[in-house]
Coordinates of C-alpha atoms and ligand atoms in Angstrom, one line a residue:
M1 CA -49.6 -3.1 -80.6
K2 CA -50.1 -6.2 -79.5
I3 CA -50.0 -6.4 -75.8
A4 CA -49.6 -8.6 -73.1
I5 CA -50.6 -8.0 -69.5
I6 CA -50.5 -10.8 -67.1
G7 CA -52.4 -9.5 -64.0
A8 CA -56.2 -8.7 -64.1
G9 CA -56.2 -6.6 -61.0
L10 CA -56.8 -3.7 -60.5
A11 CA -53.8 -1.9 -62.0
G12 CA -53.5 -4.4 -65.1
L13 CA -57.3 -3.1 -66.2
A14 CA -57.1 0.4 -65.4
C15 CA -54.3 -0.1 -67.4
A16 CA -56.0 -2.5 -70.4
G17 CA -58.9 0.2 -70.5
P18 CA -57.1 3.2 -72.3
L19 CA -54.9 1.1 -74.3
K20 CA -57.8 -0.8 -75.4
N21 CA -59.8 2.3 -76.5
A22 CA -56.3 3.8 -78.1
G23 CA -57.1 1.0 -80.4
H24 CA -54.4 -1.5 -79.3
N25 CA -54.7 -5.3 -79.7
I26 CA -55.0 -6.5 -75.4
Q27 CA -55.1 -9.6 -73.8
L28 CA -54.9 -10.3 -70.7
F29 CA -53.9 -13.5 -68.3
D30 CA -54.0 -14.1 -64.9
K31 CA -53.8 -17.1 -62.9
A32 CA -57.3 -16.9 -61.1
R33 CA -60.6 -18.4 -62.0
G34 CA -61.8 -15.0 -62.0
P35 CA -61.6 -11.2 -61.3
G36 CA -60.0 -9.5 -57.9
G37 CA -57.0 -10.5 -57.4
R38 CA -56.4 -8.8 -54.1
M39 CA -59.8 -7.2 -54.3
S40 CA -61.5 -10.9 -54.9
T41 CA -64.4 -12.1 -52.8
R42 CA -64.5 -15.6 -51.7
R43 CA -68.0 -17.3 -51.9
A44 CA -68.7 -21.0 -49.5
Q45 CA -71.5 -23.4 -49.4
T46 CA -72.9 -23.6 -45.3
P47 CA -75.6 -25.7 -44.3
A48 CA -78.2 -22.4 -44.3
G49 CA -77.0 -20.8 -48.1
E50 CA -74.4 -19.1 -49.8
A51 CA -71.9 -17.3 -47.6
Q52 CA -69.5 -15.1 -49.1
F53 CA -66.8 -13.0 -47.8
D54 CA -64.3 -10.2 -48.9
H55 CA -61.3 -11.9 -47.8
G56 CA -58.4 -9.4 -49.4
A57 CA -58.9 -5.3 -48.9
Q58 CA -61.4 -4.8 -46.8
Y59 CA -62.4 -0.8 -48.0
F60 CA -60.5 2.0 -50.0
T61 CA -60.0 5.7 -49.7
V62 CA -59.4 8.2 -52.6
R63 CA -57.2 11.0 -52.9
D64 CA -56.6 11.8 -56.8
P65 CA -59.5 13.2 -57.8
A66 CA -59.3 11.1 -61.1
F67 CA -59.9 7.8 -59.2
Q68 CA -62.7 10.0 -57.6
Q69 CA -64.5 10.3 -61.0
L70 CA -64.2 6.6 -61.1
V71 CA -65.7 5.8 -57.9
D72 CA -68.3 7.8 -58.9
S73 CA -69.1 6.7 -61.7
W74 CA -69.2 3.0 -59.8
A75 CA -71.3 4.4 -57.5
R76 CA -74.1 5.6 -60.1
D77 CA -73.7 1.9 -61.6
G78 CA -74.2 0.4 -58.0
V79 CA -71.1 -1.8 -57.9
A80 CA -69.1 0.9 -54.9
A81 CA -70.7 2.5 -52.0
R82 CA -69.3 4.1 -48.7
W83 CA -69.0 2.8 -45.9
P84 CA -69.4 4.7 -43.1
A85 CA -68.9 2.5 -40.3
A86 CA -65.2 1.9 -41.2
G87 CA -64.6 6.2 -41.2
E88 CA -65.4 9.0 -43.3
D89 CA -63.6 8.3 -46.8
A90 CA -64.1 4.5 -46.7
W91 CA -65.5 3.1 -49.8
V92 CA -66.6 -1.0 -50.5
G93 CA -67.7 -2.7 -53.6
T94 CA -71.4 -3.8 -53.7
P95 CA -72.9 -6.6 -53.2
A96 CA -69.2 -7.6 -53.0
M97 CA -65.6 -6.0 -53.0
N98 CA -64.8 -7.0 -56.6
S99 CA -67.5 -6.1 -58.2
P100 CA -65.8 -3.2 -59.7
I101 CA -62.9 -5.3 -61.3
K102 CA -65.6 -7.6 -62.8
A103 CA -67.6 -4.3 -63.9
M104 CA -63.4 -3.4 -65.2
A105 CA -62.9 -6.8 -66.6
A106 CA -66.1 -7.2 -68.6
G107 CA -65.1 -5.4 -71.8
Q108 CA -62.0 -6.9 -71.9
D109 CA -60.0 -10.2 -73.4
I110 CA -58.7 -12.2 -70.3
A111 CA -57.2 -15.5 -70.2
W112 CA -58.8 -16.7 -66.8
A113 CA -56.8 -19.9 -64.9
T114 CA -53.3 -19.4 -66.6
R115 CA -50.5 -18.7 -65.2
I116 CA -47.6 -17.1 -67.1
D117 CA -44.3 -18.7 -65.5
Q118 CA -41.8 -16.8 -68.2
L119 CA -41.0 -14.5 -71.0
E120 CA -39.1 -15.5 -73.7
K121 CA -38.1 -12.9 -76.3
S122 CA -38.1 -14.0 -79.8
S123 CA -36.8 -11.5 -82.3
N124 CA -39.0 -8.3 -81.6
C125 CA -41.1 -10.1 -79.9
W126 CA -42.9 -11.6 -76.4
K127 CA -43.6 -14.8 -75.7
L128 CA -45.3 -15.4 -72.9
L129 CA -44.6 -19.2 -71.0
G130 CA -46.6 -21.1 -68.3
E131 CA -47.2 -24.8 -67.7
K132 CA -51.1 -24.4 -68.2
A133 CA -50.4 -22.1 -71.2
N134 CA -50.8 -22.6 -74.5
I135 CA -50.6 -19.1 -76.3
D136 CA -49.2 -19.5 -79.5
T137 CA -49.6 -15.3 -80.0
L138 CA -46.5 -12.7 -80.2
F139 CA -46.5 -9.3 -78.7
D140 CA -44.9 -6.0 -78.6
S141 CA -45.4 -5.4 -75.4
V142 CA -45.7 -7.3 -72.4
I143 CA -46.9 -5.5 -69.1
L144 CA -46.8 -7.0 -65.3
A145 CA -49.4 -5.6 -63.0
I146 CA -48.2 -8.7 -60.5
P147 CA -46.8 -7.9 -56.9
A148 CA -43.5 -6.8 -56.5
E149 CA -42.4 -10.3 -55.7
Q150 CA -43.6 -12.1 -58.3
T151 CA -42.8 -9.8 -61.0
A152 CA -39.0 -10.3 -59.6
D153 CA -39.1 -13.2 -60.5
L154 CA -40.5 -13.1 -63.7
L155 CA -38.1 -10.5 -65.1
S156 CA -34.6 -11.4 -63.1
P157 CA -34.5 -13.6 -66.7
V158 CA -35.4 -10.6 -69.5
D159 CA -34.7 -7.0 -67.2
T160 CA -32.0 -7.4 -64.6
G161 CA -32.8 -3.5 -64.0
F162 CA -36.2 -3.2 -63.3
A163 CA -36.0 -7.0 -61.5
A164 CA -33.8 -5.0 -59.1
V165 CA -36.4 -2.5 -58.6
A166 CA -38.9 -5.3 -58.2
Q167 CA -36.5 -7.7 -55.6
E168 CA -36.0 -3.7 -53.2
S169 CA -39.3 -4.3 -52.8
Q170 CA -41.2 -6.7 -49.9
S171 CA -44.5 -6.9 -49.4
D172 CA -46.5 -8.0 -45.9
P173 CA -48.4 -11.1 -45.3
C174 CA -51.6 -11.7 -43.7
W175 CA -53.5 -14.9 -42.3
T176 CA -56.7 -14.5 -43.0
V177 CA -59.8 -16.1 -41.7
M178 CA -63.3 -16.6 -42.4
L179 CA -66.4 -17.4 -40.4
S180 CA -70.2 -17.8 -41.1
F181 CA -72.4 -18.5 -37.9
S182 CA -76.3 -18.7 -38.2
E183 CA -77.0 -16.1 -35.8
K184 CA -75.8 -12.4 -35.4
L185 CA -73.3 -12.1 -32.8
P186 CA -74.7 -10.1 -29.9
T187 CA -72.2 -7.2 -30.3
D188 CA -72.4 -3.7 -31.4
Q189 CA -69.0 -3.8 -32.5
N190 CA -68.4 -4.2 -36.3
I191 CA -64.9 -3.7 -36.8
L192 CA -62.1 -4.6 -34.9
R193 CA -58.7 -3.1 -35.2
N194 CA -55.3 -3.6 -33.5
I195 CA -55.6 -6.1 -31.0
G196 CA -53.1 -8.8 -30.0
A197 CA -52.9 -11.0 -33.2
I198 CA -55.5 -9.5 -34.6
G199 CA -54.8 -6.4 -37.1
W200 CA -58.0 -6.1 -38.4
A201 CA -61.8 -8.1 -37.7
A202 CA -65.2 -6.8 -39.5
R203 CA -68.5 -8.4 -39.6
N204 CA -68.4 -8.1 -42.9
S205 CA -72.5 -8.8 -43.3
D206 CA -72.0 -5.1 -42.2
K207 CA -70.7 -4.0 -45.5
P208 CA -73.8 -2.2 -48.0
G209 CA -74.9 -4.3 -50.4
R210 CA -74.9 -7.9 -48.7
T211 CA -77.2 -10.0 -47.4
G212 CA -77.2 -13.2 -45.4
L213 CA -75.4 -14.8 -42.9
E214 CA -73.5 -13.7 -40.3
N215 CA -70.1 -13.3 -41.9
W216 CA -66.6 -12.2 -40.2
V217 CA -63.5 -11.4 -41.9
V218 CA -60.7 -12.2 -39.3
Q219 CA -56.9 -10.7 -40.4
A220 CA -54.1 -11.5 -38.6
S221 CA -51.7 -8.3 -37.9
P222 CA -48.7 -8.0 -40.6
A223 CA -45.8 -9.1 -38.0
W224 CA -48.3 -12.1 -36.0
S225 CA -48.6 -13.2 -39.7
R226 CA -45.5 -13.3 -41.0
D227 CA -44.3 -14.7 -37.4
H228 CA -46.7 -17.9 -38.0
L229 CA -46.6 -18.0 -41.5
E230 CA -45.7 -21.4 -42.4
E231 CA -47.9 -22.7 -40.0
T232 CA -50.8 -25.1 -40.7
Q233 CA -54.1 -23.8 -41.6
E234 CA -55.6 -26.4 -38.7
W235 CA -53.5 -24.7 -36.0
I236 CA -54.5 -20.6 -37.5
L237 CA -57.8 -21.7 -37.7
P238 CA -58.8 -22.1 -34.1
T239 CA -55.5 -19.7 -33.2
L240 CA -57.9 -16.8 -34.8
I241 CA -61.4 -17.5 -33.7
E242 CA -60.1 -17.6 -30.3
A243 CA -58.6 -14.6 -30.9
L244 CA -61.9 -13.1 -32.0
S245 CA -63.1 -14.3 -29.4
Q246 CA -61.3 -12.4 -26.6
A247 CA -61.4 -9.6 -28.8
L248 CA -65.5 -9.2 -28.7
G249 CA -65.3 -10.4 -25.4
L250 CA -68.2 -13.5 -26.2
N251 CA -68.4 -16.8 -26.1
L252 CA -68.5 -17.7 -29.4
P253 CA -70.6 -20.2 -31.5
E254 CA -69.7 -23.1 -33.5
P255 CA -69.6 -21.5 -36.3
L256 CA -71.5 -23.1 -39.8
H257 CA -68.0 -22.1 -41.9
A258 CA -64.6 -21.5 -41.5
T259 CA -61.6 -21.4 -43.6
A260 CA -58.4 -19.8 -43.7
H261 CA -56.3 -18.3 -46.1
R262 CA -52.7 -17.3 -46.4
W263 CA -51.8 -14.5 -48.7
R264 CA -48.2 -14.6 -48.3
Y265 CA -48.0 -10.8 -51.1
A266 CA -50.7 -8.7 -49.4
R267 CA -49.5 -5.4 -48.4
S268 CA -46.7 -3.9 -50.2
D269 CA -44.3 -1.9 -49.7
S270 CA -43.5 1.0 -52.0
A271 CA -41.1 1.8 -54.9
D272 CA -41.7 5.3 -55.0
R273 CA -42.1 5.3 -58.3
T274 CA -45.6 5.1 -60.6
A275 CA -45.2 2.7 -63.1
L276 CA -42.3 1.7 -64.7
F277 CA -41.3 1.1 -69.1
N278 CA -38.8 0.1 -71.0
R279 CA -39.3 1.7 -74.5
E280 CA -36.1 -0.5 -76.0
N281 CA -37.9 -4.1 -75.0
G282 CA -41.3 -3.4 -75.0
L283 CA -41.6 -4.3 -70.5
G284 CA -43.7 -2.4 -69.0
V285 CA -43.8 -3.0 -64.9
C286 CA -47.6 -1.6 -62.8
G287 CA -49.3 -2.0 -59.9
D288 CA -50.2 -0.8 -56.0
W289 CA -46.0 -1.8 -55.1
L290 CA -44.5 0.7 -57.2
L291 CA -46.9 3.5 -54.7
G292 CA -47.6 1.7 -52.1
P293 CA -50.2 -0.8 -50.8
R294 CA -53.8 0.7 -51.4
V295 CA -56.2 0.3 -53.9
E296 CA -55.7 3.6 -55.0
N297 CA -52.6 3.0 -55.4
A298 CA -53.2 -0.3 -57.8
W299 CA -55.2 2.2 -59.8
L300 CA -53.1 5.5 -60.4
S301 CA -50.3 2.7 -61.5
G302 CA -52.0 1.0 -64.5
T303 CA -53.5 4.2 -65.6
A304 CA -49.9 6.3 -65.5
L305 CA -48.3 3.4 -67.4
S306 CA -51.5 3.3 -70.0
Q307 CA -50.8 7.3 -70.6
H308 CA -46.7 6.6 -70.4
I309 CA -47.0 3.7 -73.5
L310 CA -49.8 5.9 -75.2
D311 CA -47.5 9.4 -75.2
Q312 CA -44.4 7.2 -76.3
Ligands
FAD1 P1 -54.1 -7.5 -57.5 O1 -54.8 -7.2 -57.3 O2 -52.8 -8.9 -56.9 O3 -53.8 -8.0 -59.4 C1 -52.9 -8.9 -59.3 C2 -53.1 -9.8 -60.2 O4 -51.9 -11.0 -61.1 C3 -53.7 -11.0 -59.5 O5 -55.1 -11.2 -60.2 C4 -53.2 -12.6 -59.9 O6 -53.5 -13.4 -59.4 C5 -52.6 -12.5 -60.9 N1 -50.9 -12.7 -61.1 C6 -49.8 -12.8 -60.1 N2 -49.0 -13.5 -60.7 C7 -49.1 -14.1 -62.3 C8 -48.9 -14.6 -62.6 N3 -47.6 -15.5 -63.1 N4 -49.8 -15.2 -64.3 C9 -50.5 -14.8 -64.2 N5 -51.4 -14.0 -63.8 C10 -51.0 -13.4 -62.2 N6 -56.5 -1.8 -49.8 C11 -56.5 -0.8 -49.6 O7 -56.9 0.1 -49.9 N7 -57.5 -0.7 -48.5 C12 -57.0 -2.1 -47.4 O8 -57.7 -2.5 -46.4 C13 -56.2 -2.8 -48.3 N8 -56.3 -4.1 -47.1 C14 -55.6 -5.7 -48.2 C15 -55.4 -6.3 -47.2 C16 -55.6 -7.4 -47.7 C17 -55.3 -9.1 -47.4 C18 -54.8 -7.3 -48.9 C19 -54.5 -9.3 -49.5 C20 -55.0 -6.1 -50.1 C21 -55.2 -5.0 -48.8 N9 -55.0 -4.0 -49.4 C22 -56.0 -3.0 -49.4 C23 -54.2 -3.9 -50.8 C24 -54.9 -3.4 -52.2 O9 -55.9 -4.8 -52.4 C25 -54.5 -3.6 -53.3 O10 -53.2 -2.7 -53.4 C26 -55.0 -3.8 -54.5 O11 -56.2 -4.9 -55.0 C27 -53.8 -4.4 -55.5 O12 -53.8 -4.4 -57.0 P2 -53.1 -4.8 -58.4 O13 -54.0 -4.6 -59.1 O14 -52.0 -3.3 -58.2 O15 -52.7 -6.5 -57.6

């Protein structure tokens, strides 16, 4: 089968691997310029060199034995390591959070910077349409591995049943601030949780495999992010820097680099499903939001969908 997968985050890649290994022709499309999805890594130039931030998922945990096997193989390949500061069972990608995603993406055919805006059924096949996407290929099957809200938008005109499942799922937003300093901040606290506006803040440079500047990632709590969703970056940035300063009890030096990023759909809800597949029209759906907002769930969902398609 010719199968299109929209979204090359962990769920899309977890689904792509087994389908490709079984001999199917898989093409992935992702609106981002490179691998990571919500496990992405942001790089920035500062006067003191390049800074690097994990600006989505901060770490992940492992419960499922099959996922544990995969994570162990990532550790052997040097693309993941434990980060005990976040908890006994906490893992991160190394040297950056997107490293395991990069490794999984390496063997796949992925069209980056290609946003899909519409699905069109043409006889028994699917055509993908996007403002900048010139896609001639017709696909037997299309898999959506994107957040629930975006899934609902794409599916509403073509599969009202699956669209309804996605519509019921609502993600929490997350305002994130990334800061680089020329010197190590004088504190032993590497992680802060739930202090005022801050849901999480961490010294990114404390994670294994990171070198270079003193980098911090500050994530506002879901409630605070929702209340200030439409504020400007110019307001968010100093407000969260001040919140970090208060939480650490420090007068922060002028950062070398400071940016704010708004994740509109950061942590998903849970639809209490694993994955969806409509045998009649060939549409499949996977992603963390079917099971809940965890890296492991994205992998479980994508893997379950591939298994389901192969079983059929
Ligand atoms: P994604 O990684 O979002 O992948 C979807 C991909 O689809 C993206 O690459 C996107 O560019 C692409 N896309 C979307 N729409 C389109 C379109 N129309 N056309 C083409 N491409 C499209 N999890 C944890 O386990 N621990 C944590 O501490 C944690 N913290 C988090 C903090 C934040 C701020 C965020 C944002 C997430 C966090 N998560 C955490 C959640 C975790 O990152 C996700 O569960 C997981 O990465 C989801 O993977 P996914 O493949 O389902 O979706």
